[in-house]
mmCIF file of C-alpha atoms in Angstrom:
data_model
loop_
_atom_site.group_PDB
_atom_site.id
_atom_site.type_symbol
_atom_site.label_atom_id
_atom_site.label_comp_id
_atom_site.label_asym_id
_atom_site.label_seq_id
_atom_site.Cartn_x
_atom_site.Cartn_y
_atom_site.Cartn_z
ATOM 1 C CA UNK A 9 17.241 34.517 -20.751
ATOM 2 C CA UNK A 10 16.556 31.241 -19.242
ATOM 3 C CA UNK A 11 14.269 28.705 -19.605
ATOM 4 C CA UNK A 12 12.973 26.491 -16.107
ATOM 5 C CA UNK A 13 11.602 23.225 -16.629
ATOM 6 C CA UNK A 14 10.656 21.953 -12.829
ATOM 7 C CA UNK A 15 9.135 18.104 -12.812
ATOM 8 C CA UNK A 16 6.706 18.227 -9.376
ATOM 9 C CA UNK A 17 4.357 16.095 -7.721
ATOM 10 C CA UNK A 18 1.173 16.876 -9.197
ATOM 11 C CA UNK A 19 -0.414 18.162 -5.721
ATOM 12 C CA UNK A 20 2.052 20.883 -5.625
ATOM 13 C CA UNK A 21 1.128 22.676 -8.443
ATOM 14 C CA UNK A 22 -1.015 25.091 -7.335
ATOM 15 C CA UNK A 23 0.908 25.878 -4.545
ATOM 16 C CA UNK A 24 3.514 26.479 -6.826
ATOM 17 C CA UNK A 25 1.211 28.640 -9.173
ATOM 18 C CA UNK A 26 0.273 30.933 -7.038
ATOM 19 C CA UNK A 27 3.615 31.867 -5.645
ATOM 20 C CA UNK A 28 4.696 32.122 -9.692
ATOM 21 C CA UNK A 29 1.977 34.281 -9.880
ATOM 22 C CA UNK A 30 3.141 36.400 -6.759
ATOM 23 C CA UNK A 31 6.163 37.174 -7.905
ATOM 24 C CA UNK A 32 4.628 38.353 -11.321
ATOM 25 C CA UNK A 33 5.395 35.543 -13.748
ATOM 26 C CA UNK A 34 3.294 36.601 -16.574
ATOM 27 C CA UNK A 35 2.951 33.031 -18.385
ATOM 28 C CA UNK A 36 3.877 28.994 -18.045
ATOM 29 C CA UNK A 37 3.408 26.257 -19.706
ATOM 30 C CA UNK A 38 2.112 22.936 -17.640
ATOM 31 C CA UNK A 39 2.332 19.384 -18.673
ATOM 32 C CA UNK A 40 0.726 16.162 -17.102
ATOM 33 C CA UNK A 41 3.707 14.173 -17.970
ATOM 34 C CA UNK A 42 4.731 10.633 -16.301
ATOM 35 C CA UNK A 43 8.095 9.073 -14.998
ATOM 36 C CA UNK A 44 10.598 8.036 -13.064
ATOM 37 C CA UNK A 45 13.732 8.434 -10.647
ATOM 38 C CA UNK A 46 15.850 7.152 -8.908
ATOM 39 C CA UNK A 47 13.333 5.069 -7.172
ATOM 40 C CA UNK A 48 12.336 3.884 -10.167
ATOM 41 C CA UNK A 49 8.581 3.547 -9.939
ATOM 42 C CA UNK A 50 6.378 2.246 -6.871
ATOM 43 C CA UNK A 51 4.394 -1.391 -5.970
ATOM 44 C CA UNK A 52 1.272 -0.969 -5.152
ATOM 45 C CA UNK A 53 -1.474 -3.647 -4.012
ATOM 46 C CA UNK A 54 -4.668 -3.761 -5.628
ATOM 47 C CA UNK A 55 -7.202 -6.516 -4.807
ATOM 48 C CA UNK A 56 -4.692 -8.806 -2.786
ATOM 49 C CA UNK A 57 -2.092 -8.552 -6.711
ATOM 50 C CA UNK A 58 1.078 -6.687 -5.873
ATOM 51 C CA UNK A 59 2.248 -4.967 -8.987
ATOM 52 C CA UNK A 60 4.813 -2.770 -10.593
ATOM 53 C CA UNK A 61 4.249 0.999 -11.663
ATOM 54 C CA UNK A 62 7.146 1.388 -13.744
ATOM 55 C CA UNK A 63 6.004 5.836 -14.679
ATOM 56 C CA UNK A 64 4.442 7.608 -11.659
ATOM 57 C CA UNK A 65 2.050 11.287 -12.601
ATOM 58 C CA UNK A 66 4.187 14.484 -12.666
ATOM 59 C CA UNK A 67 3.386 17.941 -14.059
ATOM 60 C CA UNK A 68 6.033 19.743 -16.048
ATOM 61 C CA UNK A 69 5.650 23.402 -15.290
ATOM 62 C CA UNK A 70 8.068 25.548 -17.907
ATOM 63 C CA UNK A 71 8.860 29.114 -17.666
ATOM 64 C CA UNK A 72 10.811 31.461 -19.786
ATOM 65 C CA UNK A 73 12.097 34.824 -17.701
ATOM 66 C CA UNK A 74 15.931 37.420 -17.813
ATOM 67 C CA UNK A 75 18.650 35.821 -16.545
ATOM 68 C CA UNK A 76 17.974 38.454 -13.385
ATOM 69 C CA UNK A 77 15.271 36.238 -12.071
ATOM 70 C CA UNK A 78 16.389 32.502 -12.383
ATOM 71 C CA UNK A 79 17.565 32.340 -8.671
ATOM 72 C CA UNK A 80 14.349 33.751 -6.912
ATOM 73 C CA UNK A 81 11.778 31.043 -9.292
ATOM 74 C CA UNK A 82 13.668 28.675 -8.419
ATOM 75 C CA UNK A 83 13.945 29.294 -4.467
ATOM 76 C CA UNK A 84 10.100 30.027 -4.498
ATOM 77 C CA UNK A 85 9.211 26.888 -6.662
ATOM 78 C CA UNK A 86 11.678 24.367 -4.062
ATOM 79 C CA UNK A 87 10.074 26.505 -1.410
ATOM 80 C CA UNK A 88 6.490 25.327 -2.428
ATOM 81 C CA UNK A 89 7.238 21.693 -4.454
ATOM 82 C CA UNK A 90 9.201 20.137 -1.586
ATOM 83 C CA UNK A 91 7.982 17.182 1.175
ATOM 84 C CA UNK A 92 10.971 16.020 2.425
ATOM 85 C CA UNK A 93 10.229 12.811 0.688
ATOM 86 C CA UNK A 94 11.441 10.598 -2.554
ATOM 87 C CA UNK A 95 9.601 12.287 -5.474
ATOM 88 C CA UNK A 96 9.422 15.714 -5.002
ATOM 89 C CA UNK A 97 11.069 16.481 -8.519
ATOM 90 C CA UNK A 98 13.802 18.422 -10.163
ATOM 91 C CA UNK A 99 14.081 21.728 -11.581
ATOM 92 C CA UNK A 100 16.554 22.011 -15.043
ATOM 93 C CA UNK A 101 17.751 25.582 -16.010
ATOM 94 C CA UNK A 102 18.647 25.859 -19.639
ATOM 95 C CA UNK A 103 20.002 28.535 -21.962
ATOM 96 C CA UNK A 104 17.398 30.444 -24.327
ATOM 97 C CA UNK A 105 18.575 31.696 -27.157
ATOM 98 C CA UNK A 106 15.519 34.275 -28.547
ATOM 99 C CA UNK A 107 11.868 34.526 -27.976
ATOM 100 C CA UNK A 108 9.521 35.652 -30.878
ATOM 101 C CA UNK A 109 6.267 36.642 -30.486
ATOM 102 C CA UNK A 110 3.986 35.637 -32.967
ATOM 103 C CA UNK A 111 1.027 37.964 -33.000
ATOM 104 C CA UNK A 112 3.277 40.930 -32.866
ATOM 105 C CA UNK A 113 6.864 39.644 -33.800
ATOM 106 C CA UNK A 114 8.536 41.075 -30.839
ATOM 107 C CA UNK A 115 11.534 39.599 -29.973
ATOM 108 C CA UNK A 116 13.923 38.970 -26.606
ATOM 109 C CA UNK A 117 12.568 40.478 -23.274
ATOM 110 C CA UNK A 118 9.924 41.615 -24.912
ATOM 111 C CA UNK A 119 8.343 38.998 -25.721
ATOM 112 C CA UNK A 120 8.142 36.828 -23.116
#
């Protein structure tokens, strides 16, 4: 099993969620996060004064799935989250050694 973490622009959450739903993803965790990458934040002007915004709002999506679905899911996220501009985000893929459903005690793929 693998865990996919995708950090994307907040306005891209709905298209990504719909694409994953169409691919029969049974569950995901979504967290509102803040951070920066290469762009190191942005400069904004408010009431004539310029200031630096270091941490930009993002959304982190976490999904655990079987190894054979990783490629199709990452492609779907890329297709829906890409704008072609700086700040589109990143996808991280991690190995998952075990999953246990608390309610039933199921383990492995059955718990996902």
